[in-house]
């Protein structure tokens, strides 16, 4: 298949490109390198040193024997998107090119507006370009489990049957997101559903949980590393806990740590995305997947890192710091996740094994982590936007 990856330079994008290329898919990526700039903006960098795109592509050829094509471009620019679709007419387009950090979107009004306008505009540009020049393309749109929030009932995969005042319907499950970033994905989901309804485009909307890990089966050489963020804005919970443990810093569990989320390893994330690509929807179908291995509370994860860290000779510690976010301390959480299993998804990495790999991999880059120690502790506060004057 010809698979296009929007955001190929990112954490999942690069790992997915290698995974698909090794399996014989023709991969073409597009990126404007904005994540590199935005991570620099908050004073950080990737824990793993990452090469330029040209060097990455060369390394993929030398190490894995695969060819990856690349176009530099911004998906917010419609003419760029349309030309891309006209040229490559991909069988699938995986949209991983949105601003993906909740804290980044909460910094101030500019970051909130930037997140929502860029995320929503890029997705709209893609569906318009598909409709105009490539209607056979299957759009795999990265959404987030955070769209649903934490309702006090089970969470279905996108839709549920509801009865109200004696009448029944099959409707989108309510979305109750918890950051401007997560809301941008909710708005996207509405737009994707509508694009499918009016033009019959094939769309898979992927509600993914928090991703963790430093490697996949294809990342077998230092030159093939994908990025790995750990600062308070770009790093996610479990990845940050491993970095904190390597640095001898306490793990920053926000509040009591009762917040529960679905988590998935990077290896399993790219496996799921491949299954979705290789099993496209029927013509005119819009489908929703909940993509995660297992739900864990934040405290449970910190305790796992503590246990594995201790076994490996680190001196882990857990700190309960005031929660900078507005979220429930503890709550019911039971999302369904059967559809990917029906496509053949089987979890490949056990959490403790993956934590061992992460702690080992990150220890090799301890100097890079030390150098950015100051940007690890949380400072972006949901209740207090920073001075918005530019
Ligand atoms: N948390 C801590 N300590 C930390 C960092 C986070 O306790 O040092 C807590 C947060 O308060 C939250 C949970 O861990 O309750 C998850 O936070 P996160 O930063 O790991 O993840 P989140 O902001 O939800 O966003 C990440 C990705 C986003 C993706 C989302 C999937 O950045 O792109 O959409 O995970 S989900 O969480 O399922 O919505």
GROMACS .gro file of C-alpha atoms and ligand atoms in nm, residues 99-103 143-147 178-179 181-182 185 208-211 232-238 240-241 244 251-255 257 259-263 298 321 323-325 327 333 376 378 382, ligand 1:
model
   89
   99UNK     CA    1  -0.013   1.979   1.823
  100UNK     CA    2  -0.025   1.694   2.076
  101UNK     CA    3   0.048   1.847   2.416
  102UNK     CA    4  -0.228   1.932   2.664
  103UNK     CA    5  -0.001   2.157   2.877
  143UNK     CA    6  -0.777   1.136   1.818
  144UNK     CA    7  -0.740   1.072   2.189
  145UNK     CA    8  -0.902   0.871   2.468
  146UNK     CA    9  -0.908   1.207   2.649
  147UNK     CA   10  -1.197   1.315   2.426
  178UNK     CA   11  -0.995   1.828   2.990
  179UNK     CA   12  -0.766   2.066   2.800
  181UNK     CA   13  -0.576   2.034   2.318
  182UNK     CA   14  -0.814   1.749   2.401
  185UNK     CA   15  -0.963   1.653   1.901
  208UNK     CA   16  -0.549   0.656   2.162
  209UNK     CA   17  -0.436   0.644   2.523
  210UNK     CA   18  -0.106   0.772   2.662
  211UNK     CA   19   0.190   0.622   2.473
  232UNK     CA   20   0.670   1.923   3.182
  233UNK     CA   21   0.501   2.035   2.860
  234UNK     CA   22   0.589   1.763   2.609
  235UNK     CA   23   0.665   1.459   2.824
  236UNK     CA   24   0.384   1.220   2.921
  237UNK     CA   25   0.337   1.055   3.259
  238UNK     CA   26   0.515   0.720   3.238
  240UNK     CA   27   0.856   1.129   3.263
  241UNK     CA   28   0.858   0.889   3.560
  244UNK     CA   29   1.294   1.119   3.683
  251UNK     CA   30   0.840   1.094   4.031
  252UNK     CA   31   0.589   1.378   4.010
  253UNK     CA   32   0.254   1.213   4.075
  254UNK     CA   33  -0.007   1.489   4.045
  255UNK     CA   34  -0.227   1.488   4.354
  257UNK     CA   35  -0.244   0.982   4.151
  259UNK     CA   36  -0.637   0.961   3.772
  260UNK     CA   37  -0.678   0.656   3.552
  261UNK     CA   38  -0.598   0.647   3.181
  262UNK     CA   39  -0.550   0.387   2.909
  263UNK     CA   40  -0.180   0.338   2.830
  298UNK     CA   41  -0.101   0.728   3.766
  321UNK     CA   42   0.285   1.725   4.403
  323UNK     CA   43  -0.202   1.883   4.058
  324UNK     CA   44  -0.153   2.167   3.807
  325UNK     CA   45  -0.450   2.033   3.608
  327UNK     CA   46  -0.921   1.674   3.686
  333UNK     CA   47  -1.289   0.432   3.427
  376UNK     CA   48   1.096   1.877   3.430
  378UNK     CA   49   0.539   2.106   3.640
  382UNK     CA   50  -0.470   2.492   3.421
  391LIG     N1   51   0.053   1.322   3.525
  391LIG     C1   52   0.116   1.313   3.649
  391LIG     N2   53   0.247   1.349   3.658
  391LIG     C2   54   0.320   1.393   3.550
  391LIG     C3   55   0.255   1.402   3.425
  391LIG     C4   56   0.122   1.365   3.417
  391LIG     O1   57   0.055   1.273   3.750
  391LIG     O2   58   0.438   1.426   3.567
  391LIG     C5   59  -0.089   1.281   3.514
  391LIG     C6   60  -0.182   1.387   3.459
  391LIG     O3   61  -0.232   1.471   3.559
  391LIG     C7   62  -0.290   1.303   3.391
  391LIG     C8   63  -0.216   1.177   3.346
  391LIG     O4   64  -0.094   1.175   3.419
  391LIG     O5   65  -0.387   1.267   3.483
  391LIG     C9   66  -0.186   1.174   3.199
  391LIG     O6   67  -0.113   1.289   3.165
  391LIG     P1   68  -0.008   1.287   3.043
  391LIG     O7   69   0.067   1.417   3.043
  391LIG     O8   70   0.071   1.163   3.045
  391LIG     O9   71  -0.104   1.273   2.918
  391LIG     P2   72  -0.210   1.373   2.856
  391LIG    O10   73  -0.189   1.514   2.891
  391LIG    O11   74  -0.346   1.316   2.882
  391LIG    O12   75  -0.179   1.362   2.698
  391LIG    C10   76  -0.108   1.253   2.640
  391LIG    C11   77  -0.054   1.297   2.506
  391LIG    C12   78  -0.171   1.331   2.413
  391LIG    C13   79  -0.265   1.212   2.405
  391LIG    C14   80  -0.311   1.171   2.545
  391LIG    C15   81  -0.393   1.044   2.545
  391LIG    O13   82   0.031   1.409   2.521
  391LIG    O14   83  -0.120   1.364   2.284
  391LIG    O15   84  -0.376   1.247   2.328
  391LIG    O16   85  -0.195   1.142   2.626
  391LIG     S1   86  -0.512   1.045   2.675
  391LIG    O17   87  -0.445   1.077   2.801
  391LIG    O18   88  -0.573   0.916   2.679
  391LIG    O19   89  -0.607   1.150   2.645
   0.00000   0.00000   0.00000
